[in-house]
Amino acid sequence: MTNQSTNNEKLTALYVRLSNDDEREGESNSIVNQKKMLSKYASDYNLRKRQFYIDDGISGTTFNRKGFQAMIADIESGLVGTVIVKDMSRFGRDYLQVGLYTDIMFPEHNIHFIAINDGVDSEKGDNEFTPFRNIINEWYAKDTSKKIRAVFKAKGLSGVPLTANPPYGYIKDPNNPTQWLIDEDSATVVRRMFQLSIEGYGPTQIAKKFQAEEILTPAHYVVSQGRKAMGQLPITPYYWNNKTIANMLESQEYIGHTVNFRSTTKSYKDKRKVRRDKSDWVIFENTHEAIIEQSVFDTVQALRKHKRRPTRQKELPLFSGLLYCADCGGKLYFCRGKSISPNQENYICSSYRRRTTECTAHYIRSVVLEEVITENLKKTMTYIHANERTFMADVLKGDQQARKKEAAQQQKQLIQSQKRIAELDSIFPQLYEDMVSGRITSERFDKLSSTYEEEQVLLKQQVLDASREIQAELDVTAYLRELRKFVRKHIHFETLTPELLHEMIDKIMIHEDKRIEVHYKFGLGDLGHLIDDIA
């Protein structure tokens, strides 16, 4: 047993912890009340050398707490002789970990351990009920976590954003915190980021450009606006991370959608985030004002799908991600070198280059390709500009009657699915109340909520699919209007750019005999028969 006079010469550690869940239970567990109780106890027993170790807003299922670890470090340094907590649940809610400290580490360091409300005092001998109390504390943490997850799921499935803070470019609506408003200052940076991507800049290049221009990182920008940033602030306020840029370029929030359930935690003990598969995400469309137009977003995704690697001279090949072998379907890669003059730089079939198939050497010189595509694009854009009505009619050709019939069926399915989703939205809260009140067991709740959840996810996908089908014809018309505006803006272009190529062209096929086959995004092949008429 410890020597009390020796321990009086050392620090008395008064450990205080409050989790976010504990706050719901009122003032009894508050930091202030815990400190009052521990101070009074230490005074009553004449323990003068006291030091508080505090963890506010930290779960008891983890022991990676700043205050707790500081106390353990002082114990291991021999500075602490006594540890006092309000009760065992304040110390922790993982009975195995709690036991490692109270039954092994503390005796090894001659620590006098006291849990006031639970009647635990290591100098008075073992309390046989303590291990059971620790198990109960862990069960409480597990049960609380389960209830919180249920509420979290119900909230997420209703379309409410689950992120604590809106993404960079948005702020919370002061009148409705679940709604996002555009923050114009940061939204300008987001728009520029997407434009730079279209112009051929990769995430690393964009990050370096923003750093050179001393644009505040998202976290530092939030702080500069008087708001609290999530996580630790980067040391350098202008150091943009290329991964941050890449994630932002793929974020559907910027086209007005809410994306929930991107990540999860492994268990109530392990709070580390685990990325979910994209098939598990739940997406709600058009929930807030978009910063980025759909067409711009789609162009960036197409560019990112075919990630372009800079050459040794840090240049991005103009046609990267667009060129394909007409025979084997492989991509064509850019070739240059010290021994190759600019006039001889070329694109070559990747399969032939790697000898992965028996494909022949499909290649084409870069200067030739630029000349052909420039001429082809100019002819195509000239035709579209001169024959706007005919062009739109050709694209919209098809069995309109069949499409109308399909749209009517989809509309019927849409109404049925939306009605059932509304029913499920009302079931979830009632189900949760039934579990809390004890009318159904937590196991029954888990089973029912899981079943309803799966049904709702399926229904939401059906609603999404039906909405897309119904809007398909309107989308084609809207796209053609955007294309018409784009053509009017760029019809007198002199130089090819990544933006121009990816806005107009879906892919370019290179044949063995050097023939070039251009596939435009609006689905009219290479418009060859039309181009010949105006050549």
Short mmCIF file of C-alpha atoms in Angstrom, two decimals:
data_model
loop_
_atom_site.label_atom_id
_atom_site.label_comp_id
_atom_site.label_asym_id
_atom_site.label_seq_id
_atom_site.Cartn_x
_atom_site.Cartn_y
_atom_site.Cartn_z
CA MET A 1 0.00 0.00 0.00
CA THR A 2 1.09 3.58 -0.56
CA ASN A 3 2.56 5.71 2.14
CA GLN A 4 0.12 8.62 2.76
CA SER A 5 2.76 11.02 4.08
CA THR A 6 4.90 10.37 1.00
CA ASN A 7 1.97 10.94 -1.32
CA ASN A 8 1.11 14.22 0.46
CA GLU A 9 4.47 15.53 -0.72
CA LYS A 10 3.49 14.82 -4.32
CA LEU A 11 0.79 16.30 -6.51
CA THR A 12 -2.84 15.35 -6.07
CA ALA A 13 -4.21 14.98 -9.59
CA LEU A 14 -7.84 16.11 -9.81
CA TYR A 15 -9.08 14.67 -13.10
CA VAL A 16 -12.17 16.18 -14.74
CA ARG A 17 -13.82 15.02 -17.99
CA LEU A 18 -16.97 16.00 -19.84
CA SER A 19 -18.07 14.59 -23.20
CA ASN A 20 -20.56 16.17 -25.59
CA ASP A 21 -23.03 13.41 -24.69
CA ASP A 22 -22.72 14.18 -20.95
CA GLU A 23 -23.83 17.76 -21.55
CA ARG A 24 -27.31 16.48 -22.39
CA GLU A 25 -27.69 15.17 -18.84
CA GLY A 26 -27.66 18.57 -17.18
CA GLU A 27 -25.32 20.39 -14.80
CA SER A 28 -24.36 17.52 -12.45
CA ASN A 29 -21.52 16.41 -14.70
CA SER A 30 -20.42 19.90 -15.73
CA ILE A 31 -16.76 20.86 -15.53
CA VAL A 32 -17.54 23.49 -12.88
CA ASN A 33 -19.44 21.06 -10.64
CA GLN A 34 -16.79 18.36 -10.96
CA LYS A 35 -14.06 20.84 -10.00
CA LYS A 36 -16.06 21.98 -6.96
CA MET A 37 -16.56 18.40 -5.76
CA LEU A 38 -12.92 17.40 -6.22
CA SER A 39 -11.61 20.60 -4.60
CA LYS A 40 -13.86 20.11 -1.56
CA TYR A 41 -12.80 16.47 -1.18
CA ALA A 42 -9.11 17.38 -1.41
CA SER A 43 -9.59 20.14 1.17
CA ASP A 44 -11.49 17.84 3.55
CA TYR A 45 -8.60 15.35 3.47
CA ASN A 46 -5.90 18.04 3.67
CA LEU A 47 -4.46 17.33 0.21
CA ARG A 48 -2.81 20.69 -0.50
CA LYS A 49 -0.66 20.25 -3.61
CA ARG A 50 -3.40 19.95 -6.21
CA GLN A 51 -3.46 20.17 -9.97
CA PHE A 52 -6.42 19.90 -12.30
CA TYR A 53 -6.22 17.84 -15.49
CA ILE A 54 -9.22 18.64 -17.69
CA ASP A 55 -10.71 17.15 -20.86
CA ASP A 56 -13.75 19.03 -22.13
CA GLY A 57 -15.85 17.56 -24.93
CA ILE A 58 -13.90 14.27 -25.11
CA SER A 59 -15.49 10.80 -25.08
CA GLY A 60 -14.62 8.36 -22.30
CA THR A 61 -14.17 5.53 -24.80
CA THR A 62 -10.85 6.95 -25.92
CA PHE A 63 -7.82 7.50 -23.70
CA ASN A 64 -6.03 9.67 -26.21
CA ARG A 65 -7.12 12.78 -24.31
CA LYS A 66 -4.80 15.74 -23.83
CA GLY A 67 -5.55 16.25 -20.13
CA PHE A 68 -5.52 12.54 -19.33
CA GLN A 69 -2.22 11.94 -21.14
CA ALA A 70 -0.64 14.91 -19.34
CA MET A 71 -1.68 13.34 -16.01
CA ILE A 72 -0.26 9.94 -17.02
CA ALA A 73 3.02 11.61 -18.06
CA ASP A 74 3.28 13.28 -14.63
CA ILE A 75 2.52 9.95 -12.93
CA GLU A 76 5.29 8.23 -14.91
CA SER A 77 7.64 11.09 -13.97
CA GLY A 78 6.93 10.46 -10.28
CA LEU A 79 5.25 13.83 -9.71
CA VAL A 80 1.79 12.52 -8.77
CA GLY A 81 0.88 10.57 -5.63
CA THR A 82 -2.94 10.68 -5.64
CA VAL A 83 -5.56 10.65 -8.40
CA ILE A 84 -9.13 11.71 -7.63
CA VAL A 85 -12.14 11.56 -9.97
CA LYS A 86 -15.84 12.18 -9.42
CA ASP A 87 -16.70 8.60 -10.48
CA MET A 88 -15.31 5.79 -12.61
CA SER A 89 -17.17 6.98 -15.72
CA ARG A 90 -15.20 10.26 -15.60
CA PHE A 91 -11.98 8.23 -15.72
CA GLY A 92 -13.11 6.21 -18.75
CA ARG A 93 -15.76 4.00 -20.34
CA ASP A 94 -13.59 1.14 -21.66
CA TYR A 95 -13.42 -1.35 -18.80
CA LEU A 96 -10.32 -3.15 -20.12
CA GLN A 97 -8.34 0.08 -20.45
CA VAL A 98 -9.62 1.37 -17.10
CA GLY A 99 -8.48 -1.88 -15.49
CA LEU A 100 -5.00 -1.59 -17.02
CA TYR A 101 -4.58 1.79 -15.33
CA THR A 102 -6.27 1.16 -11.97
CA ASP A 103 -5.15 -2.46 -11.42
CA ILE A 104 -1.67 -2.46 -12.98
CA MET A 105 -0.15 0.96 -13.68
CA PHE A 106 -1.34 2.81 -10.58
CA PRO A 107 -0.13 0.15 -8.09
CA GLU A 108 3.23 0.04 -9.90
CA HIS A 109 3.62 3.80 -9.33
CA ASN A 110 2.17 3.75 -5.78
CA ILE A 111 -0.80 5.88 -6.81
CA HIS A 112 -3.62 6.40 -4.33
CA PHE A 113 -6.73 6.26 -6.56
CA ILE A 114 -10.12 7.60 -5.44
CA ALA A 115 -13.49 7.66 -7.27
CA ILE A 116 -15.68 9.63 -4.86
CA ASN A 117 -19.27 8.76 -5.84
CA ASP A 118 -18.46 5.08 -6.47
CA GLY A 119 -16.79 4.59 -3.09
CA VAL A 120 -13.53 3.47 -4.69
CA ASP A 121 -10.40 4.03 -2.57
CA SER A 122 -7.34 1.94 -3.40
CA GLU A 123 -5.97 2.32 0.15
CA LYS A 124 -9.07 0.66 1.60
CA GLY A 125 -8.63 -2.49 -0.43
CA ASP A 126 -10.29 -3.85 -3.57
CA ASN A 127 -13.86 -2.88 -4.36
CA GLU A 128 -15.29 -6.06 -5.87
CA PHE A 129 -18.05 -4.16 -7.62
CA THR A 130 -15.65 -1.82 -9.47
CA PRO A 131 -15.03 -4.15 -12.48
CA PHE A 132 -18.79 -4.55 -12.94
CA ARG A 133 -19.26 -0.79 -12.70
CA ASN A 134 -16.62 -0.34 -15.39
CA ILE A 135 -18.47 -2.82 -17.62
CA ILE A 136 -21.72 -0.90 -17.02
CA ASN A 137 -19.96 2.37 -17.91
CA GLU A 138 -18.73 0.86 -21.17
CA TRP A 139 -22.19 -0.51 -21.95
CA TYR A 140 -23.61 2.98 -21.35
CA ALA A 141 -21.10 4.45 -23.82
CA LYS A 142 -21.97 1.78 -26.38
CA ASP A 143 -25.71 2.29 -25.94
CA THR A 144 -25.40 6.08 -26.13
CA SER A 145 -23.29 5.77 -29.26
CA LYS A 146 -25.90 3.51 -30.85
CA LYS A 147 -28.67 6.02 -30.14
CA ILE A 148 -26.62 8.92 -31.48
CA ARG A 149 -25.82 6.96 -34.65
CA ALA A 150 -29.54 6.28 -35.13
CA VAL A 151 -30.38 9.98 -34.84
CA PHE A 152 -27.42 10.81 -37.09
CA LYS A 153 -28.65 8.39 -39.77
CA ALA A 154 -32.21 9.67 -39.61
CA LYS A 155 -30.92 13.23 -39.93
CA GLY A 156 -28.65 12.33 -42.85
CA LEU A 157 -31.36 10.43 -44.70
CA SER A 158 -33.69 13.41 -44.44
CA GLY A 159 -31.27 15.51 -46.49
CA VAL A 160 -29.84 17.67 -43.70
CA PRO A 161 -26.06 18.20 -44.19
CA LEU A 162 -24.07 16.15 -41.69
CA THR A 163 -20.92 18.26 -41.87
CA ALA A 164 -20.27 20.50 -38.87
CA ASN A 165 -19.16 23.33 -41.13
CA PRO A 166 -20.14 24.09 -44.73
CA PRO A 167 -17.43 23.61 -47.37
CA TYR A 168 -15.11 26.45 -48.37
CA GLY A 169 -17.14 28.84 -50.50
CA TYR A 170 -20.26 28.67 -48.32
CA ILE A 171 -21.44 29.95 -44.94
CA LYS A 172 -24.38 28.91 -42.77
CA ASP A 173 -27.60 30.83 -43.18
CA PRO A 174 -27.97 32.89 -39.93
CA ASN A 175 -31.71 32.22 -39.99
CA ASN A 176 -31.40 28.48 -40.72
CA PRO A 177 -28.07 26.78 -39.83
CA THR A 178 -28.95 23.71 -41.93
CA GLN A 179 -28.98 25.86 -45.08
CA TRP A 180 -25.87 27.17 -46.85
CA LEU A 181 -25.38 30.54 -48.50
CA ILE A 182 -22.62 31.47 -50.95
CA ASP A 183 -19.72 33.36 -49.37
CA GLU A 184 -18.70 35.45 -52.37
CA ASP A 185 -15.07 36.08 -51.36
CA SER A 186 -14.16 32.40 -51.01
CA ALA A 187 -16.53 31.36 -53.82
CA THR A 188 -14.45 33.50 -56.19
CA VAL A 189 -11.41 31.37 -55.30
CA VAL A 190 -13.43 28.17 -55.90
CA ARG A 191 -14.53 29.37 -59.35
CA ARG A 192 -10.95 30.26 -60.23
CA MET A 193 -9.78 26.84 -59.06
CA PHE A 194 -12.18 25.12 -61.48
CA GLN A 195 -11.21 27.49 -64.29
CA LEU A 196 -7.51 26.77 -63.75
CA SER A 197 -8.28 23.04 -63.88
CA ILE A 198 -10.01 23.50 -67.24
CA GLU A 199 -7.02 25.51 -68.47
CA GLY A 200 -4.78 22.53 -67.80
CA TYR A 201 -3.52 23.12 -64.26
CA GLY A 202 -3.33 20.09 -61.95
CA PRO A 203 -4.00 20.20 -58.16
CA THR A 204 -0.29 20.59 -57.33
CA GLN A 205 0.11 23.45 -59.81
CA ILE A 206 -3.03 25.19 -58.52
CA ALA A 207 -1.80 24.81 -54.93
CA LYS A 208 1.57 26.38 -55.82
CA LYS A 209 -0.16 29.20 -57.69
CA PHE A 210 -2.43 30.01 -54.73
CA GLN A 211 0.55 29.89 -52.38
CA ALA A 212 2.54 32.27 -54.59
CA GLU A 213 -0.43 34.66 -54.69
CA GLU A 214 -0.81 34.41 -50.88
CA ILE A 215 -4.41 33.22 -50.94
CA LEU A 216 -5.44 32.09 -47.45
CA THR A 217 -6.07 28.36 -47.03
CA PRO A 218 -9.68 27.39 -46.17
CA ALA A 219 -8.88 26.95 -42.45
CA HIS A 220 -7.06 30.28 -42.15
CA TYR A 221 -9.77 32.01 -44.16
CA VAL A 222 -12.43 30.76 -41.73
CA VAL A 223 -10.40 32.11 -38.78
CA SER A 224 -9.89 35.45 -40.57
CA GLN A 225 -13.70 35.74 -40.74
CA GLY A 226 -13.99 35.32 -36.97
CA ARG A 227 -15.24 31.74 -37.17
CA LYS A 228 -13.79 28.61 -35.58
CA ALA A 229 -11.81 26.28 -37.83
CA MET A 230 -12.05 22.50 -37.62
CA GLY A 231 -8.83 20.72 -36.63
CA GLN A 232 -5.36 22.16 -36.33
CA LEU A 233 -4.41 25.23 -38.34
CA PRO A 234 -1.55 24.83 -40.84
CA ILE A 235 1.56 26.74 -39.75
CA THR A 236 1.74 28.62 -43.06
CA PRO A 237 -1.52 30.47 -43.84
CA TYR A 238 -0.96 30.23 -47.61
CA TYR A 239 0.20 26.62 -47.90
CA TRP A 240 -2.48 24.88 -49.97
CA ASN A 241 -2.39 21.08 -50.00
CA ASN A 242 -2.76 19.44 -53.41
CA LYS A 243 -5.09 16.81 -51.86
CA THR A 244 -7.36 19.59 -50.61
CA ILE A 245 -7.52 21.01 -54.14
CA ALA A 246 -8.23 17.56 -55.63
CA ASN A 247 -11.06 16.91 -53.14
CA MET A 248 -12.60 20.31 -53.81
CA LEU A 249 -12.52 19.76 -57.58
CA GLU A 250 -14.54 16.56 -57.08
CA SER A 251 -16.95 17.95 -54.48
CA GLN A 252 -20.57 17.84 -55.65
CA GLU A 253 -21.49 20.43 -53.02
CA TYR A 254 -20.23 23.07 -55.47
CA ILE A 255 -22.98 22.18 -57.98
CA GLY A 256 -25.64 22.54 -55.29
CA HIS A 257 -25.89 18.99 -53.95
CA THR A 258 -25.70 17.68 -50.37
CA VAL A 259 -23.57 14.55 -49.97
CA ASN A 260 -24.01 12.59 -46.72
CA PHE A 261 -22.30 9.49 -45.29
CA ARG A 262 -18.96 10.00 -47.04
CA SER A 263 -17.20 8.60 -43.98
CA THR A 264 -17.87 6.71 -40.77
CA THR A 265 -16.07 5.47 -37.65
CA LYS A 266 -15.13 1.85 -37.04
CA SER A 267 -16.79 1.68 -33.62
CA TYR A 268 -17.81 3.75 -30.62
CA LYS A 269 -14.27 3.25 -29.26
CA ASP A 270 -12.34 4.10 -32.42
CA LYS A 271 -13.23 7.63 -33.56
CA ARG A 272 -10.90 7.66 -36.56
CA LYS A 273 -12.68 8.45 -39.82
CA VAL A 274 -12.96 5.71 -42.44
CA ARG A 275 -13.84 6.61 -46.03
CA ARG A 276 -17.00 4.92 -47.31
CA ASP A 277 -17.35 3.50 -50.79
CA LYS A 278 -19.04 5.98 -53.16
CA SER A 279 -21.93 3.55 -53.59
CA ASP A 280 -22.78 4.13 -49.90
CA TRP A 281 -22.99 7.90 -50.22
CA VAL A 282 -26.46 9.46 -50.14
CA ILE A 283 -26.77 12.46 -52.46
CA PHE A 284 -29.55 15.07 -52.40
CA GLU A 285 -29.60 17.26 -55.48
CA ASN A 286 -30.22 21.01 -55.68
CA THR A 287 -30.34 21.66 -51.93
CA HIS A 288 -28.51 25.00 -52.11
CA GLU A 289 -27.27 27.53 -54.65
CA ALA A 290 -24.47 26.23 -56.86
CA ILE A 291 -21.11 27.98 -57.14
CA ILE A 292 -20.04 25.97 -60.19
CA GLU A 293 -22.19 25.32 -63.27
CA GLN A 294 -22.91 21.66 -64.07
CA SER A 295 -21.20 21.91 -67.47
CA VAL A 296 -18.02 23.30 -65.89
CA PHE A 297 -18.06 20.61 -63.21
CA ASP A 298 -18.55 17.86 -65.80
CA THR A 299 -15.67 19.18 -67.89
CA VAL A 300 -13.37 19.18 -64.86
CA GLN A 301 -14.40 15.61 -63.96
CA ALA A 302 -13.63 14.50 -67.52
CA LEU A 303 -10.22 16.14 -67.28
CA ARG A 304 -9.54 14.57 -63.88
CA LYS A 305 -10.65 11.17 -65.11
CA HIS A 306 -7.80 11.32 -67.60
CA LYS A 307 -5.19 12.79 -65.30
CA ARG A 308 -2.62 14.56 -67.38
CA ARG A 309 1.01 14.16 -66.41
CA PRO A 310 3.28 17.13 -67.09
CA THR A 311 6.34 16.53 -69.25
CA ARG A 312 9.81 16.99 -67.83
CA GLN A 313 9.53 20.60 -68.95
CA LYS A 314 6.45 20.87 -66.68
CA GLU A 315 4.16 21.32 -69.70
CA LEU A 316 0.76 19.63 -69.95
CA PRO A 317 0.20 17.91 -73.33
CA LEU A 318 -2.72 19.63 -75.04
CA PHE A 319 -4.57 16.46 -76.12
CA SER A 320 -3.99 14.29 -73.03
CA GLY A 321 -7.07 12.28 -72.11
CA LEU A 322 -8.70 12.71 -75.52
CA LEU A 323 -6.65 10.51 -77.87
CA TYR A 324 -7.42 6.80 -78.38
CA CYS A 325 -6.16 4.09 -80.72
CA ALA A 326 -8.89 3.24 -83.26
CA ASP A 327 -7.91 -0.47 -83.25
CA CYS A 328 -7.05 -1.53 -79.68
CA GLY A 329 -8.84 1.29 -77.81
CA GLY A 330 -5.72 2.17 -75.81
CA LYS A 331 -4.77 5.74 -74.93
CA LEU A 332 -2.18 7.67 -76.89
CA TYR A 333 0.63 9.21 -74.87
CA PHE A 334 2.78 12.23 -75.66
CA CYS A 335 6.41 11.61 -76.62
CA ARG A 336 9.15 14.18 -76.57
CA GLY A 337 12.85 14.19 -75.80
CA LYS A 338 16.13 16.00 -76.24
CA SER A 339 16.77 14.17 -79.51
CA ILE A 340 13.31 15.02 -80.88
CA SER A 341 12.74 18.42 -82.44
CA PRO A 342 9.46 20.22 -81.58
CA ASN A 343 8.26 19.50 -85.11
CA GLN A 344 8.64 15.74 -84.48
CA GLU A 345 6.91 15.53 -81.07
CA ASN A 346 4.17 12.93 -81.31
CA TYR A 347 1.48 10.86 -79.62
CA ILE A 348 1.81 7.06 -79.71
CA CYS A 349 -0.45 4.11 -78.80
CA SER A 350 0.21 3.07 -75.19
CA SER A 351 -0.39 -0.63 -75.95
CA TYR A 352 2.23 -0.63 -78.72
CA ARG A 353 4.64 1.37 -76.59
CA ARG A 354 4.39 -1.09 -73.69
CA ARG A 355 4.10 -4.15 -75.96
CA THR A 356 1.04 -5.29 -73.97
CA THR A 357 -0.88 -6.22 -77.14
CA GLU A 358 -0.06 -6.92 -80.78
CA CYS A 359 -1.23 -3.43 -81.77
CA THR A 360 0.82 -1.59 -84.38
CA ALA A 361 2.53 1.76 -83.97
CA HIS A 362 -0.41 4.12 -84.16
CA TYR A 363 1.14 7.54 -83.77
CA ILE A 364 0.66 11.06 -85.03
CA ARG A 365 2.81 14.16 -84.89
CA SER A 366 1.57 16.85 -82.51
CA VAL A 367 1.81 19.67 -85.08
CA VAL A 368 -0.22 17.68 -87.61
CA LEU A 369 -2.88 16.87 -85.02
CA GLU A 370 -3.17 20.52 -83.97
CA GLU A 371 -3.60 21.65 -87.58
CA VAL A 372 -6.28 19.05 -88.35
CA ILE A 373 -8.26 19.57 -85.13
CA THR A 374 -8.06 23.36 -85.42
CA GLU A 375 -9.46 23.23 -88.95
CA ASN A 376 -12.10 20.63 -87.99
CA LEU A 377 -13.23 22.64 -84.96
CA LYS A 378 -13.47 25.86 -86.91
CA LYS A 379 -15.58 24.22 -89.61
CA THR A 380 -17.81 22.55 -87.04
CA MET A 381 -18.30 25.72 -85.01
CA THR A 382 -18.94 27.73 -88.17
CA TYR A 383 -21.65 25.27 -89.22
CA ILE A 384 -23.29 25.30 -85.77
CA HIS A 385 -23.23 29.10 -85.69
CA ALA A 386 -24.65 29.46 -89.21
CA ASN A 387 -27.30 26.73 -88.83
CA GLU A 388 -28.34 26.88 -85.18
CA ARG A 389 -31.95 25.78 -85.68
CA THR A 390 -31.10 22.94 -88.09
CA PHE A 391 -28.32 21.77 -85.82
CA MET A 392 -30.55 21.67 -82.73
CA ALA A 393 -33.30 19.87 -84.66
CA ASP A 394 -30.83 17.21 -85.84
CA VAL A 395 -29.62 16.57 -82.29
CA LEU A 396 -33.15 16.42 -80.90
CA LYS A 397 -34.27 13.98 -83.62
CA GLY A 398 -35.62 10.68 -82.37
CA ASP A 399 -38.76 8.96 -81.23
CA GLN A 400 -40.29 11.80 -79.24
CA GLN A 401 -43.51 9.87 -78.68
CA ALA A 402 -41.63 7.02 -77.00
CA ARG A 403 -39.72 9.49 -74.87
CA LYS A 404 -42.94 11.17 -73.75
CA LYS A 405 -44.44 7.79 -72.79
CA GLU A 406 -41.33 6.89 -70.83
CA ALA A 407 -41.40 10.29 -69.11
CA ALA A 408 -45.03 9.72 -68.02
CA GLN A 409 -44.13 6.34 -66.52
CA GLN A 410 -41.17 7.86 -64.74
CA GLN A 411 -43.38 10.64 -63.38
CA LYS A 412 -45.78 8.06 -61.92
CA GLN A 413 -42.88 6.17 -60.32
CA LEU A 414 -41.49 9.43 -58.99
CA ILE A 415 -44.73 10.35 -57.19
CA GLN A 416 -45.05 6.87 -55.62
CA SER A 417 -41.44 6.87 -54.42
CA GLN A 418 -41.68 10.38 -52.97
CA LYS A 419 -44.84 9.42 -51.07
CA ARG A 420 -43.16 6.37 -49.52
CA ILE A 421 -40.05 8.41 -48.62
CA ALA A 422 -42.29 10.87 -46.74
CA GLU A 423 -43.87 7.95 -44.85
CA LEU A 424 -40.44 6.62 -43.88
CA ASP A 425 -39.33 10.08 -42.74
CA SER A 426 -42.18 10.06 -40.22
CA ILE A 427 -41.46 6.46 -39.14
CA PHE A 428 -37.81 7.05 -38.12
CA PRO A 429 -38.45 9.53 -35.26
CA GLN A 430 -41.32 7.41 -33.91
CA LEU A 431 -39.14 4.30 -34.04
CA TYR A 432 -36.41 6.08 -32.08
CA GLU A 433 -38.93 7.25 -29.45
CA ASP A 434 -40.21 3.67 -29.10
CA MET A 435 -36.68 2.44 -28.37
CA VAL A 436 -35.90 5.21 -25.86
CA SER A 437 -39.20 4.62 -24.05
CA GLY A 438 -38.58 0.87 -23.96
CA ARG A 439 -41.50 -0.12 -26.16
CA ILE A 440 -39.06 -1.95 -28.45
CA THR A 441 -35.59 -3.35 -27.77
CA SER A 442 -32.44 -1.79 -29.22
CA GLU A 443 -31.94 -4.99 -31.26
CA ARG A 444 -35.43 -4.64 -32.74
CA PHE A 445 -34.74 -0.96 -33.41
CA ASP A 446 -31.49 -1.81 -35.22
CA LYS A 447 -33.23 -4.39 -37.41
CA LEU A 448 -36.20 -2.19 -38.30
CA SER A 449 -34.16 0.98 -38.86
CA SER A 450 -31.71 -0.95 -41.03
CA THR A 451 -34.57 -2.35 -43.15
CA TYR A 452 -36.27 1.05 -43.51
CA GLU A 453 -32.91 2.68 -44.20
CA GLU A 454 -32.15 0.31 -47.07
CA GLU A 455 -35.63 0.89 -48.49
CA GLN A 456 -35.25 4.65 -48.26
CA VAL A 457 -31.83 4.65 -49.93
CA LEU A 458 -33.29 2.55 -52.77
CA LEU A 459 -36.29 4.86 -53.08
CA LYS A 460 -34.12 7.96 -53.14
CA GLN A 461 -32.08 6.43 -55.94
CA GLN A 462 -35.32 5.65 -57.82
CA VAL A 463 -36.42 9.27 -57.36
CA LEU A 464 -33.04 10.43 -58.62
CA ASP A 465 -33.19 8.14 -61.66
CA ALA A 466 -36.77 9.12 -62.45
CA SER A 467 -35.99 12.82 -62.13
CA ARG A 468 -33.05 12.44 -64.48
CA GLU A 469 -35.17 10.61 -67.04
CA ILE A 470 -37.90 13.25 -66.88
CA GLN A 471 -35.37 16.05 -67.24
CA ALA A 472 -33.37 14.27 -69.95
CA GLU A 473 -35.08 16.02 -72.86
CA LEU A 474 -34.90 19.39 -71.12
CA ASP A 475 -31.26 18.73 -70.26
CA VAL A 476 -30.44 18.10 -73.93
CA THR A 477 -32.09 21.38 -74.87
CA ALA A 478 -30.32 23.22 -72.04
CA TYR A 479 -26.99 21.71 -73.06
CA LEU A 480 -27.51 22.78 -76.65
CA ARG A 481 -28.27 26.33 -75.53
CA GLU A 482 -25.04 26.36 -73.49
CA LEU A 483 -23.18 24.93 -76.48
CA ARG A 484 -24.62 27.62 -78.72
CA LYS A 485 -23.41 30.33 -76.30
CA PHE A 486 -20.00 28.67 -76.11
CA VAL A 487 -19.70 28.54 -79.90
CA ARG A 488 -20.68 32.20 -80.24
CA LYS A 489 -18.02 33.14 -77.70
CA HIS A 490 -15.18 31.07 -79.19
CA ILE A 491 -15.99 30.96 -82.90
CA HIS A 492 -13.06 33.20 -83.80
CA PHE A 493 -10.50 31.30 -81.72
CA GLU A 494 -6.92 31.29 -82.95
CA THR A 495 -5.26 28.84 -80.54
CA LEU A 496 -6.48 25.49 -79.19
CA THR A 497 -6.93 25.32 -75.41
CA PRO A 498 -7.84 22.45 -73.05
CA GLU A 499 -11.12 24.25 -72.26
CA LEU A 500 -12.08 24.47 -75.93
CA LEU A 501 -11.15 20.85 -76.65
CA HIS A 502 -12.90 19.31 -73.64
CA GLU A 503 -16.03 21.43 -73.99
CA MET A 504 -16.56 20.35 -77.61
CA ILE A 505 -14.86 16.97 -78.07
CA ASP A 506 -15.57 13.65 -76.38
CA LYS A 507 -12.66 11.72 -77.90
CA ILE A 508 -10.35 11.58 -80.92
CA MET A 509 -9.60 8.22 -82.57
CA ILE A 510 -6.27 7.75 -84.39
CA HIS A 511 -6.12 5.11 -87.15
CA GLU A 512 -3.02 3.26 -88.29
CA ASP A 513 -3.04 5.15 -91.60
CA LYS A 514 -3.05 8.46 -89.63
CA ARG A 515 -6.75 9.12 -90.25
CA ILE A 516 -8.27 11.21 -87.48
CA GLU A 517 -11.82 10.56 -86.29
CA VAL A 518 -13.32 13.28 -84.08
CA HIS A 519 -16.25 12.42 -81.77
CA TYR A 520 -18.08 15.51 -80.58
CA LYS A 521 -19.97 15.59 -77.31
CA PHE A 522 -23.29 16.42 -78.94
CA GLY A 523 -23.40 13.04 -80.68
CA LEU A 524 -23.27 13.81 -84.39
CA GLY A 525 -20.08 11.90 -85.20
CA ASP A 526 -17.56 14.21 -86.86
CA LEU A 527 -20.20 16.19 -88.78
CA GLY A 528 -18.27 15.17 -91.91
CA HIS A 529 -21.20 15.37 -94.32
CA LEU A 530 -22.08 18.78 -92.99
CA ILE A 531 -18.55 20.13 -92.98
CA ASP A 532 -17.99 19.11 -96.60
CA ASP A 533 -20.88 21.35 -97.61
CA ILE A 534 -19.21 24.47 -96.23
CA ALA A 535 -15.55 23.57 -96.80
#
